[in-house]
Amino acid sequence: MSEFFTVSVLVATLAGGIRLATPFLLAALGETLGQRSGVLNLGVEGVMLIGAFAAYYTALETGSTVAGIAVAIGIGAVMGLIYAFLTVVMHAEQGISGIGIFLFGLGFTDLLFQKQVGTPLPIPGVGKAPIPILSDIPHLGEIFFDHNPLVYLAFLLVPIMWFVVNKTTFGLNVRAIGQTPEAADTLGVSVNLTRTFTIVIANCFAGLAGAALALEVGIFQQNLTAGQGFIAIALVYFGAWRMPWVMSGALLFGVVSSTVLQWKTLGIVSGPSSSLLAMAPAILTILVLVLVSRRVSAPAALTRPFDRAG
Amino acid sequence: MTALASPPRSPDPSEAAEHAGIRRLLRPLVGLVVPVSAVIAALAVGAIMLLALGANPLSGYKALFVGGFGSWDNLADTAIKAMPLMLVGVGISIAFRTGVINIGGEGQIIAGAILSTVVAIGLPDVPRPVLVPLVLLAGAVGGGIWGAIPGALKAYAGVNEILSTIMMNIVAAQFLSFLLQDLLIEEGAIRIQQTERLSENADLPLLPGGTRLHLGFLIAILVAVLGYFLLFRSSLGVRLRAVGHNPDASRYAGMAVKKSIVQALAFSGACAGVAGAILVFGSESHRLIGEGGAAGFTQNAGFNGIVTALFGGLHPLATVPASFLFGGLLTGGIELQRELQVPAALIVALNGVVVVFVVASFRLRGRLQSWVDAGRGGGA
Amino acid sequence: MRKQSRTFTLLLALLAAFALLAAACGSDGGDDGAASDDGDGTSATEPAGDDGDDGGGGDALRIAVVAPSASNDLAFTQSMVDAVNAIGETRDIQFDVTDGTFVVEDAAAALRGYAEDGFDLVVAHGSQYGGPLQEIAPDFPDVSFAWGTAADTFGLPNVYAYTVRADEGGFVMGTIAAQLSESGVIGVVGPVEVGDAKLYVDGFAAGATNQDPAVTVNVNYIESFSDVALAAEAATAHVGNGADVLTGSAQMVVGATGVATESGVAWFGTQANQTALGPDVVVASQVYHWEVVLADIIAGIDSGTLGGEVFIATLANGGLVIEYNDGFGLDDAVRTAADATAAGIADGSISTGIE
């Protein structure tokens, strides 16, 4: 255990936690926006997989990670339009259609990977972009300012998304249609158009999250996300639909995962015990939900489709 | 959520009597045509995927059908794949009709598998006629407990069951991995994540006919029938469905809403738990294997069971043929891979498309039926 | 209620239709000769030779392989697929692969299917397939099964087992690694501490410390043969802890090689030639040439012995070969010394120290 409490290992663990948090933070930010407008998207995992494969395959073929990221976001938007059609237009049950999207993404990416790629060739990653000056601060620089650009982007989006939701007219509309769509409708807010918009943004975030994961690992494989999309959804509840709290949850998950990994690498815990430790984030989430569920309430119109009467 | 069980329907109009006859003909037709069209549309998407992969969709679907239903052996394989889908599907039907979304089939299967395995390891010498029912019961108990926990959390702490069941899946998968690396791992040179070969007394006997079909098939059908009686032929079922239809009204009517939620998830989990036991004791290797990940053991039945239940209209008996259909796709997928070199992952993707199309068609069906009801006049 | 019963009727009708269709299509039995008429033009990467033509076939030896990962995984599965193809160059074979069957129950179905189809040799290429094989093999006494990597034939007369002395190549590469490392820290990403992976890792560590006792070898078994992302994380953790040489075993190491490429640290491969995974960083790969083992097994089958023996690939019998990546630019002196070590292990004058 003592070898864990050396400065360099602790620094590496915290930096790793921030890095690991990035994909599900991105996905969770998008999901938070979607849920604030009253739409639950359980398909995040599937869209993340599709985004991850799109980014991987594009980067593999073109050699450009930027192109990979762009394609992943674009495919995310397409998936968003599909999901918006399903839930906003067709009023499909949101929990179930999300599972459909998840299964589709899981199978489809596996299929494409086996058929189009096969040999799991690595792609060039995004590469670290240390922030000048700040990254030179001892320890703190390594923890916070020596990451790849997607990590900065994800954390930069937290205040941006907070601002969008809380300080803009669009955010006001989003919050209104998530609580009382009928009232918002009377005030002239187009409920379905706004929801379509939030869904598309949320799915772009999920696609980007997948890209962040694939580019971080530099590889794709069947079920690469391994449940991260579902963790992202949990984080939204965990953070009680507030961007800063969602970020805190993501960081907590990231640091816990990173710690388990470090302990494993340093031989502090055996393989079997690390499986037990890996249960921690899930149990933690349940406990937090038990504590907060009664106190904070979900957007009142969550999962409820809107249809103007008459 | 209730919209799922009973799609929106406008009040019965009592106009033009001469239209009644046509309506009586058209209404069921719409009920038939829409879901079938949804499935056909999904298969069309599958055909496009096949085309994009450079395979002939016709030979693709032919390989699927032949592989799934082409011979007695294939039918038996299909039935084997159908069992967990059927069981999970029955459980899902119970939960969804109570207004509870159970995404925790994966975890409940694993919990059932673990408890039944522990029983088989603990009581290896109990004679077969006792041990087989015992392990199945243990599976039901394991899955039931794993379902009851999120049920209680929802009922008494207001925890969203979609979230808690997903988290319970993660916990179960990691716990399985822990057990198979430590307490339950087979002793010996090959230390991979599996138990020893479990007691032969717990083997599910093969059914006569020379195929691989085993007793689990009859168990699954029995559970489907029991599920039907529970939901539609018992006072408990009436209460569960009332809660699912309108929890507030049920509460005012003096029904125990909280208890119903716990019961629904417990029953739902128990069905999945039996599937877990069957996956262990009906398998070729007669052991619990975690190698290849928890999803390798459950074969995603916890999710595919949702597909099955939906396709069966959340009716326990209808999940029987529905599970055959999806089981057939799964076995057919292996043939598809062998014949056309199209990875069997296509089937997982196709299942997703089917879910999406079927769920999306509910509203269309409701609309068309209202349209028919209204004498092809005003819309919904 | 009415709607549900209608759905039910509909499903029954659908099922009946499927059954009819299936009966029409499948009247010629369930064997794989059914729909091969338009099965070409799909994938050139699959080594399945002449699919479906099991009619006459002469005396071609029919070999089937069931393996957990992709045929072109540049690791465990590919090593066997390449080996069977190598056998195919010397004699007439018909070769069929079911790959990607990480679900053991699906592998079991495939093993049984090939045995029912009358294949001469069915290779269960994965330690995790032992369980079902033990149940299936007795049902097909005329079919020869091979199981690896394993050293146990269950006492069955129709099961061969095969394994490798992966520690031998590991030892040789460990000596090179110790000379390449400047930080004195070497990181190893292993799957589960068993079988050829454990042998390789132990041999590698022994070789490194034998060469330079001051070297630290950090070993991390990630408890998975398939989790590429976790392997990548483990490799990142190694690099973060100062490792400047990495190695690893099993099919999930592609994640780690990505990290090696990204961080520019040297990588040693095993199982198959992994140069393609990192043309700039792969120093050498220990390649399993299973054809040596397969040749022994096939000789046994030809003489009427269907199993009961364990075969081991070694540096001495050519079942293990160390293949260097010329693109890496390894120092000639280091390489010459490594070749001498390999020769020493092969002739028995050097021991890896692993039992």
JSON list of N, CA, C and O in Angstrom, two decimals, chain A residues 19-20 115 117-122 124-127 216-217 219 221-222 261-262 264-266 271, chain C residues 43 72 74 102 220-223 226-230 232-233 236-238 241 254 258 262 276-277:
[
{"chain": "A", "resi": 19, "resn": "ARG", "atom": "N", "xyz": [-8.52, 11.74, -17.12]},
{"chain": "A", "resi": 19, "resn": "ARG", "atom": "CA", "xyz": [-8.54, 11.21, -18.48]},
{"chain": "A", "resi": 19, "resn": "ARG", "atom": "C", "xyz": [-9.67, 10.21, -18.66]},
{"chain": "A", "resi": 19, "resn": "ARG", "atom": "O", "xyz": [-10.43, 10.25, -19.63]},
{"chain": "A", "resi": 20, "resn": "LEU", "atom": "N", "xyz": [-9.81, 9.29, -17.69]},
{"chain": "A", "resi": 20, "resn": "LEU", "atom": "CA", "xyz": [-10.84, 8.25, -17.80]},
{"chain": "A", "resi": 20, "resn": "LEU", "atom": "C", "xyz": [-12.24, 8.86, -17.71]},
{"chain": "A", "resi": 20, "resn": "LEU", "atom": "O", "xyz": [-13.20, 8.31, -18.25]},
{"chain": "A", "resi": 115, "resn": "LYS", "atom": "N", "xyz": [-16.02, -6.87, -40.37]},
{"chain": "A", "resi": 115, "resn": "LYS", "atom": "CA", "xyz": [-16.09, -6.95, -41.82]},
{"chain": "A", "resi": 115, "resn": "LYS", "atom": "C", "xyz": [-15.10, -5.98, -42.49]},
{"chain": "A", "resi": 115, "resn": "LYS", "atom": "O", "xyz": [-14.44, -6.34, -43.45]},
{"chain": "A", "resi": 117, "resn": "VAL", "atom": "N", "xyz": [-12.59, -4.04, -40.88]},
{"chain": "A", "resi": 117, "resn": "VAL", "atom": "CA", "xyz": [-11.26, -3.85, -40.31]},
{"chain": "A", "resi": 117, "resn": "VAL", "atom": "C", "xyz": [-10.60, -5.19, -39.98]},
{"chain": "A", "resi": 117, "resn": "VAL", "atom": "O", "xyz": [-9.56, -5.54, -40.55]},
{"chain": "A", "resi": 118, "resn": "GLY", "atom": "N", "xyz": [-11.23, -5.94, -39.09]},
{"chain": "A", "resi": 118, "resn": "GLY", "atom": "CA", "xyz": [-10.69, -7.25, -38.74]},
{"chain": "A", "resi": 118, "resn": "GLY", "atom": "C", "xyz": [-9.45, -7.15, -37.89]},
{"chain": "A", "resi": 118, "resn": "GLY", "atom": "O", "xyz": [-9.52, -7.22, -36.67]},
{"chain": "A", "resi": 119, "resn": "THR", "atom": "N", "xyz": [-8.30, -6.97, -38.52]},
{"chain": "A", "resi": 119, "resn": "THR", "atom": "CA", "xyz": [-7.08, -6.81, -37.76]},
{"chain": "A", "resi": 119, "resn": "THR", "atom": "C", "xyz": [-7.12, -5.51, -36.99]},
{"chain": "A", "resi": 119, "resn": "THR", "atom": "O", "xyz": [-7.28, -4.44, -37.58]},
{"chain": "A", "resi": 120, "resn": "PRO", "atom": "N", "xyz": [-6.98, -5.60, -35.66]},
{"chain": "A", "resi": 120, "resn": "PRO", "atom": "CA", "xyz": [-7.14, -4.38, -34.86]},
{"chain": "A", "resi": 120, "resn": "PRO", "atom": "C", "xyz": [-5.91, -3.48, -34.91]},
{"chain": "A", "resi": 120, "resn": "PRO", "atom": "O", "xyz": [-5.15, -3.38, -33.96]},
{"chain": "A", "resi": 121, "resn": "LEU", "atom": "N", "xyz": [-5.69, -2.84, -36.04]},
{"chain": "A", "resi": 121, "resn": "LEU", "atom": "CA", "xyz": [-4.54, -1.96, -36.18]},
{"chain": "A", "resi": 121, "resn": "LEU", "atom": "C", "xyz": [-4.72, -0.70, -35.34]},
{"chain": "A", "resi": 121, "resn": "LEU", "atom": "O", "xyz": [-5.80, -0.13, -35.32]},
{"chain": "A", "resi": 122, "resn": "PRO", "atom": "N", "xyz": [-3.67, -0.27, -34.66]},
{"chain": "A", "resi": 122, "resn": "PRO", "atom": "CA", "xyz": [-3.79, 0.94, -33.87]},
{"chain": "A", "resi": 122, "resn": "PRO", "atom": "C", "xyz": [-3.82, 2.19, -34.77]},
{"chain": "A", "resi": 122, "resn": "PRO", "atom": "O", "xyz": [-3.27, 2.18, -35.86]},
{"chain": "A", "resi": 124, "resn": "PRO", "atom": "N", "xyz": [-3.25, 6.56, -34.88]},
{"chain": "A", "resi": 124, "resn": "PRO", "atom": "CA", "xyz": [-2.57, 7.61, -34.11]},
{"chain": "A", "resi": 124, "resn": "PRO", "atom": "C", "xyz": [-3.57, 8.23, -33.15]},
{"chain": "A", "resi": 124, "resn": "PRO", "atom": "O", "xyz": [-4.69, 8.54, -33.54]},
{"chain": "A", "resi": 125, "resn": "GLY", "atom": "N", "xyz": [-3.21, 8.39, -31.91]},
{"chain": "A", "resi": 125, "resn": "GLY", "atom": "CA", "xyz": [-4.12, 8.99, -30.94]},
{"chain": "A", "resi": 125, "resn": "GLY", "atom": "C", "xyz": [-4.18, 10.49, -31.12]},
{"chain": "A", "resi": 125, "resn": "GLY", "atom": "O", "xyz": [-3.65, 11.04, -32.09]},
{"chain": "A", "resi": 126, "resn": "VAL", "atom": "N", "xyz": [-4.83, 11.18, -30.20]},
{"chain": "A", "resi": 126, "resn": "VAL", "atom": "CA", "xyz": [-4.94, 12.62, -30.30]},
{"chain": "A", "resi": 126, "resn": "VAL", "atom": "C", "xyz": [-3.64, 13.29, -29.85]},
{"chain": "A", "resi": 126, "resn": "VAL", "atom": "O", "xyz": [-3.30, 14.37, -30.28]},
{"chain": "A", "resi": 127, "resn": "GLY", "atom": "N", "xyz": [-2.94, 12.64, -28.96]},
{"chain": "A", "resi": 127, "resn": "GLY", "atom": "CA", "xyz": [-1.68, 13.23, -28.50]},
{"chain": "A", "resi": 127, "resn": "GLY", "atom": "C", "xyz": [-1.90, 14.28, -27.43]},
{"chain": "A", "resi": 127, "resn": "GLY", "atom": "O", "xyz": [-2.91, 14.98, -27.43]},
{"chain": "A", "resi": 216, "resn": "GLU", "atom": "N", "xyz": [-8.45, 7.82, -27.45]},
{"chain": "A", "resi": 216, "resn": "GLU", "atom": "CA", "xyz": [-7.65, 7.66, -26.24]},
{"chain": "A", "resi": 216, "resn": "GLU", "atom": "C", "xyz": [-6.97, 6.29, -26.23]},
{"chain": "A", "resi": 216, "resn": "GLU", "atom": "O", "xyz": [-5.79, 6.15, -25.95]},
{"chain": "A", "resi": 217, "resn": "VAL", "atom": "N", "xyz": [-7.77, 5.27, -26.55]},
{"chain": "A", "resi": 217, "resn": "VAL", "atom": "CA", "xyz": [-7.24, 3.91, -26.54]},
{"chain": "A", "resi": 217, "resn": "VAL", "atom": "C", "xyz": [-6.44, 3.64, -27.82]},
{"chain": "A", "resi": 217, "resn": "VAL", "atom": "O", "xyz": [-5.52, 2.83, -27.83]},
{"chain": "A", "resi": 219, "resn": "ILE", "atom": "N", "xyz": [-7.67, 2.30, -30.48]},
{"chain": "A", "resi": 219, "resn": "ILE", "atom": "CA", "xyz": [-8.08, 1.01, -31.03]},
{"chain": "A", "resi": 219, "resn": "ILE", "atom": "C", "xyz": [-9.59, 0.90, -30.94]},
{"chain": "A", "resi": 219, "resn": "ILE", "atom": "O", "xyz": [-10.23, 1.63, -30.18]},
{"chain": "A", "resi": 221, "resn": "GLN", "atom": "N", "xyz": [-12.73, -2.17, -30.55]},
{"chain": "A", "resi": 221, "resn": "GLN", "atom": "CA", "xyz": [-13.04, -3.58, -30.42]},
{"chain": "A", "resi": 221, "resn": "GLN", "atom": "C", "xyz": [-14.53, -3.72, -30.14]},
{"chain": "A", "resi": 221, "resn": "GLN", "atom": "O", "xyz": [-15.20, -2.74, -29.83]},
{"chain": "A", "resi": 222, "resn": "GLN", "atom": "N", "xyz": [-15.02, -4.94, -30.26]},
{"chain": "A", "resi": 222, "resn": "GLN", "atom": "CA", "xyz": [-16.41, -5.22, -29.96]},
{"chain": "A", "resi": 222, "resn": "GLN", "atom": "C", "xyz": [-16.72, -4.71, -28.55]},
{"chain": "A", "resi": 222, "resn": "GLN", "atom": "O", "xyz": [-15.93, -4.92, -27.62]},
{"chain": "A", "resi": 261, "resn": "LEU", "atom": "N", "xyz": [-7.11, 0.70, -11.05]},
{"chain": "A", "resi": 261, "resn": "LEU", "atom": "CA", "xyz": [-6.13, 0.31, -12.06]},
{"chain": "A", "resi": 261, "resn": "LEU", "atom": "C", "xyz": [-4.71, 0.42, -11.53]},
{"chain": "A", "resi": 261, "resn": "LEU", "atom": "O", "xyz": [-3.87, -0.46, -11.72]},
{"chain": "A", "resi": 262, "resn": "GLN", "atom": "N", "xyz": [-4.43, 1.52, -10.84]},
{"chain": "A", "resi": 262, "resn": "GLN", "atom": "CA", "xyz": [-3.09, 1.70, -10.27]},
{"chain": "A", "resi": 262, "resn": "GLN", "atom": "C", "xyz": [-2.79, 0.63, -9.23]},
{"chain": "A", "resi": 262, "resn": "GLN", "atom": "O", "xyz": [-1.70, 0.06, -9.21]},
{"chain": "A", "resi": 264, "resn": "LYS", "atom": "N", "xyz": [-3.92, -2.27, -9.12]},
{"chain": "A", "resi": 264, "resn": "LYS", "atom": "CA", "xyz": [-3.70, -3.52, -9.83]},
{"chain": "A", "resi": 264, "resn": "LYS", "atom": "C", "xyz": [-2.29, -3.53, -10.42]},
{"chain": "A", "resi": 264, "resn": "LYS", "atom": "O", "xyz": [-1.56, -4.52, -10.30]},
{"chain": "A", "resi": 265, "resn": "THR", "atom": "N", "xyz": [-1.91, -2.40, -11.05]},
{"chain": "A", "resi": 265, "resn": "THR", "atom": "CA", "xyz": [-0.59, -2.32, -11.67]},
{"chain": "A", "resi": 265, "resn": "THR", "atom": "C", "xyz": [0.50, -2.49, -10.63]},
{"chain": "A", "resi": 265, "resn": "THR", "atom": "O", "xyz": [1.52, -3.15, -10.86]},
{"chain": "A", "resi": 266, "resn": "LEU", "atom": "N", "xyz": [0.30, -1.89, -9.45]},
{"chain": "A", "resi": 266, "resn": "LEU", "atom": "CA", "xyz": [1.32, -1.94, -8.42]},
{"chain": "A", "resi": 266, "resn": "LEU", "atom": "C", "xyz": [1.22, -3.22, -7.59]},
{"chain": "A", "resi": 266, "resn": "LEU", "atom": "O", "xyz": [2.01, -3.44, -6.68]},
{"chain": "A", "resi": 271, "resn": "GLY", "atom": "N", "xyz": [-6.18, -9.69, -8.61]},
{"chain": "A", "resi": 271, "resn": "GLY", "atom": "CA", "xyz": [-7.20, -9.63, -9.66]},
{"chain": "A", "resi": 271, "resn": "GLY", "atom": "C", "xyz": [-8.60, -9.78, -9.13]},
{"chain": "A", "resi": 271, "resn": "GLY", "atom": "O", "xyz": [-9.46, -8.93, -9.37]},
{"chain": "C", "resi": 43, "resn": "SER", "atom": "N", "xyz": [-15.84, -12.38, -48.78]},
{"chain": "C", "resi": 43, "resn": "SER", "atom": "CA", "xyz": [-14.65, -11.94, -48.08]},
{"chain": "C", "resi": 43, "resn": "SER", "atom": "C", "xyz": [-13.44, -12.73, -48.55]},
{"chain": "C", "resi": 43, "resn": "SER", "atom": "O", "xyz": [-13.46, -13.94, -48.60]},
{"chain": "C", "resi": 72, "resn": "ASN", "atom": "N", "xyz": [-7.87, -12.79, -38.04]},
{"chain": "C", "resi": 72, "resn": "ASN", "atom": "CA", "xyz": [-6.76, -11.89, -38.36]},
{"chain": "C", "resi": 72, "resn": "ASN", "atom": "C", "xyz": [-6.42, -11.01, -37.18]},
{"chain": "C", "resi": 72, "resn": "ASN", "atom": "O", "xyz": [-6.21, -9.82, -37.30]},
{"chain": "C", "resi": 74, "resn": "LEU", "atom": "N", "xyz": [-3.81, -11.02, -35.37]},
{"chain": "C", "resi": 74, "resn": "LEU", "atom": "CA", "xyz": [-2.36, -10.84, -35.16]},
{"chain": "C", "resi": 74, "resn": "LEU", "atom": "C", "xyz": [-1.94, -11.39, -33.80]},
{"chain": "C", "resi": 74, "resn": "LEU", "atom": "O", "xyz": [-1.01, -10.89, -33.20]},
{"chain": "C", "resi": 102, "resn": "PHE", "atom": "N", "xyz": [-16.18, -16.04, -28.59]},
{"chain": "C", "resi": 102, "resn": "PHE", "atom": "CA", "xyz": [-15.76, -15.89, -27.20]},
{"chain": "C", "resi": 102, "resn": "PHE", "atom": "C", "xyz": [-16.84, -16.41, -26.26]},
{"chain": "C", "resi": 102, "resn": "PHE", "atom": "O", "xyz": [-16.58, -16.64, -25.09]},
{"chain": "C", "resi": 220, "resn": "ASN", "atom": "N", "xyz": [1.32, -6.77, -14.85]},
{"chain": "C", "resi": 220, "resn": "ASN", "atom": "CA", "xyz": [-0.07, -6.48, -14.54]},
{"chain": "C", "resi": 220, "resn": "ASN", "atom": "C", "xyz": [-0.97, -7.44, -15.31]},
{"chain": "C", "resi": 220, "resn": "ASN", "atom": "O", "xyz": [-1.11, -7.33, -16.52]},
{"chain": "C", "resi": 221, "resn": "TYR", "atom": "N", "xyz": [-1.52, -8.39, -14.60]},
{"chain": "C", "resi": 221, "resn": "TYR", "atom": "CA", "xyz": [-2.52, -9.27, -15.24]},
{"chain": "C", "resi": 221, "resn": "TYR", "atom": "C", "xyz": [-3.87, -8.59, -15.14]},
{"chain": "C", "resi": 221, "resn": "TYR", "atom": "O", "xyz": [-4.36, -8.32, -14.04]},
{"chain": "C", "resi": 222, "resn": "ILE", "atom": "N", "xyz": [-4.47, -8.30, -16.29]},
{"chain": "C", "resi": 222, "resn": "ILE", "atom": "CA", "xyz": [-5.73, -7.55, -16.26]},
{"chain": "C", "resi": 222, "resn": "ILE", "atom": "C", "xyz": [-6.95, -8.46, -16.14]},
{"chain": "C", "resi": 222, "resn": "ILE", "atom": "O", "xyz": [-8.08, -8.00, -16.17]},
{"chain": "C", "resi": 223, "resn": "GLU", "atom": "N", "xyz": [-6.74, -9.77, -16.00]},
{"chain": "C", "resi": 223, "resn": "GLU", "atom": "CA", "xyz": [-7.83, -10.73, -15.78]},
{"chain": "C", "resi": 223, "resn": "GLU", "atom": "C", "xyz": [-8.81, -10.78, -16.95]},
{"chain": "C", "resi": 223, "resn": "GLU", "atom": "O", "xyz": [-9.99, -10.99, -16.75]},
{"chain": "C", "resi": 226, "resn": "SER", "atom": "N", "xyz": [-9.87, -10.31, -23.42]},
{"chain": "C", "resi": 226, "resn": "SER", "atom": "CA", "xyz": [-10.56, -9.61, -24.50]},
{"chain": "C", "resi": 226, "resn": "SER", "atom": "C", "xyz": [-10.65, -8.10, -24.30]},
{"chain": "C", "resi": 226, "resn": "SER", "atom": "O", "xyz": [-10.94, -7.38, -25.25]},
{"chain": "C", "resi": 227, "resn": "ASP", "atom": "N", "xyz": [-10.39, -7.59, -23.11]},
{"chain": "C", "resi": 227, "resn": "ASP", "atom": "CA", "xyz": [-10.65, -6.18, -22.85]},
{"chain": "C", "resi": 227, "resn": "ASP", "atom": "C", "xyz": [-9.49, -5.30, -23.33]},
{"chain": "C", "resi": 227, "resn": "ASP", "atom": "O", "xyz": [-8.55, -5.03, -22.60]},
{"chain": "C", "resi": 228, "resn": "VAL", "atom": "N", "xyz": [-9.60, -4.87, -24.58]},
{"chain": "C", "resi": 228, "resn": "VAL", "atom": "CA", "xyz": [-8.55, -4.06, -25.20]},
{"chain": "C", "resi": 228, "resn": "VAL", "atom": "C", "xyz": [-8.36, -2.73, -24.48]},
{"chain": "C", "resi": 228, "resn": "VAL", "atom": "O", "xyz": [-7.24, -2.28, -24.24]},
{"chain": "C", "resi": 229, "resn": "ALA", "atom": "N", "xyz": [-9.49, -2.13, -24.10]},
{"chain": "C", "resi": 229, "resn": "ALA", "atom": "CA", "xyz": [-9.41, -0.82, -23.45]},
{"chain": "C", "resi": 229, "resn": "ALA", "atom": "C", "xyz": [-8.67, -0.92, -22.12]},
{"chain": "C", "resi": 229, "resn": "ALA", "atom": "O", "xyz": [-7.84, -0.08, -21.79]},
{"chain": "C", "resi": 230, "resn": "LEU", "atom": "N", "xyz": [-8.95, -1.97, -21.38]},
{"chain": "C", "resi": 230, "resn": "LEU", "atom": "CA", "xyz": [-8.29, -2.16, -20.10]},
{"chain": "C", "resi": 230, "resn": "LEU", "atom": "C", "xyz": [-6.80, -2.41, -20.30]},
{"chain": "C", "resi": 230, "resn": "LEU", "atom": "O", "xyz": [-5.95, -1.89, -19.54]},
{"chain": "C", "resi": 232, "resn": "ALA", "atom": "N", "xyz": [-5.05, -1.21, -22.68]},
{"chain": "C", "resi": 232, "resn": "ALA", "atom": "CA", "xyz": [-4.47, 0.09, -23.00]},
{"chain": "C", "resi": 232, "resn": "ALA", "atom": "C", "xyz": [-4.23, 0.89, -21.72]},
{"chain": "C", "resi": 232, "resn": "ALA", "atom": "O", "xyz": [-3.18, 1.52, -21.54]},
{"chain": "C", "resi": 233, "resn": "GLU", "atom": "N", "xyz": [-5.22, 0.86, -20.82]},
{"chain": "C", "resi": 233, "resn": "GLU", "atom": "CA", "xyz": [-5.08, 1.59, -19.57]},
{"chain": "C", "resi": 233, "resn": "GLU", "atom": "C", "xyz": [-3.91, 1.06, -18.75]},
{"chain": "C", "resi": 233, "resn": "GLU", "atom": "O", "xyz": [-3.14, 1.81, -18.15]},
{"chain": "C", "resi": 236, "resn": "THR", "atom": "N", "xyz": [-0.79, 2.31, -20.24]},
{"chain": "C", "resi": 236, "resn": "THR", "atom": "CA", "xyz": [-0.61, 3.72, -19.91]},
{"chain": "C", "resi": 236, "resn": "THR", "atom": "C", "xyz": [-0.09, 3.86, -18.48]},
{"chain": "C", "resi": 236, "resn": "THR", "atom": "O", "xyz": [0.80, 4.68, -18.20]},
{"chain": "C", "resi": 237, "resn": "ALA", "atom": "N", "xyz": [-0.64, 3.05, -17.58]},
{"chain": "C", "resi": 237, "resn": "ALA", "atom": "CA", "xyz": [-0.19, 3.10, -16.19]},
{"chain": "C", "resi": 237, "resn": "ALA", "atom": "C", "xyz": [1.28, 2.71, -16.11]},
{"chain": "C", "resi": 237, "resn": "ALA", "atom": "O", "xyz": [2.06, 3.32, -15.37]},
{"chain": "C", "resi": 238, "resn": "HIS", "atom": "N", "xyz": [1.70, 1.70, -16.86]},
{"chain": "C", "resi": 238, "resn": "HIS", "atom": "CA", "xyz": [3.11, 1.29, -16.88]},
{"chain": "C", "resi": 238, "resn": "HIS", "atom": "C", "xyz": [4.00, 2.44, -17.35]},
{"chain": "C", "resi": 238, "resn": "HIS", "atom": "O", "xyz": [5.02, 2.75, -16.73]},
{"chain": "C", "resi": 241, "resn": "ASN", "atom": "N", "xyz": [4.39, 5.02, -14.89]},
{"chain": "C", "resi": 241, "resn": "ASN", "atom": "CA", "xyz": [5.28, 4.63, -13.80]},
{"chain": "C", "resi": 241, "resn": "ASN", "atom": "C", "xyz": [6.73, 4.46, -14.26]},
{"chain": "C", "resi": 241, "resn": "ASN", "atom": "O", "xyz": [7.54, 3.87, -13.55]},
{"chain": "C", "resi": 254, "resn": "VAL", "atom": "N", "xyz": [-3.51, -5.61, -28.27]},
{"chain": "C", "resi": 254, "resn": "VAL", "atom": "CA", "xyz": [-3.56, -4.55, -29.29]},
{"chain": "C", "resi": 254, "resn": "VAL", "atom": "C", "xyz": [-3.80, -3.20, -28.64]},
{"chain": "C", "resi": 254, "resn": "VAL", "atom": "O", "xyz": [-3.31, -2.18, -29.14]},
{"chain": "C", "resi": 258, "resn": "GLY", "atom": "N", "xyz": [-1.04, 0.00, -29.00]},
{"chain": "C", "resi": 258, "resn": "GLY", "atom": "CA", "xyz": [-1.43, 1.36, -29.38]},
{"chain": "C", "resi": 258, "resn": "GLY", "atom": "C", "xyz": [-0.75, 2.37, -28.47]},
{"chain": "C", "resi": 258, "resn": "GLY", "atom": "O", "xyz": [-0.20, 3.38, -28.93]},
{"chain": "C", "resi": 262, "resn": "GLU", "atom": "N", "xyz": [2.01, 5.18, -29.40]},
{"chain": "C", "resi": 262, "resn": "GLU", "atom": "CA", "xyz": [1.73, 6.56, -29.02]},
{"chain": "C", "resi": 262, "resn": "GLU", "atom": "C", "xyz": [2.87, 7.15, -28.19]},
{"chain": "C", "resi": 262, "resn": "GLU", "atom": "O", "xyz": [3.30, 8.28, -28.40]},
{"chain": "C", "resi": 276, "resn": "ALA", "atom": "N", "xyz": [3.05, -5.42, -37.59]},
{"chain": "C", "resi": 276, "resn": "ALA", "atom": "CA", "xyz": [2.05, -4.54, -38.19]},
{"chain": "C", "resi": 276, "resn": "ALA", "atom": "C", "xyz": [1.35, -3.67, -37.17]},
{"chain": "C", "resi": 276, "resn": "ALA", "atom": "O", "xyz": [0.79, -2.63, -37.49]},
{"chain": "C", "resi": 277, "resn": "LEU", "atom": "N", "xyz": [1.35, -4.09, -35.90]},
{"chain": "C", "resi": 277, "resn": "LEU", "atom": "CA", "xyz": [0.66, -3.32, -34.86]},
{"chain": "C", "resi": 277, "resn": "LEU", "atom": "C", "xyz": [1.45, -2.09, -34.46]},
{"chain": "C", "resi": 277, "resn": "LEU", "atom": "O", "xyz": [0.92, -1.17, -33.85]}
]
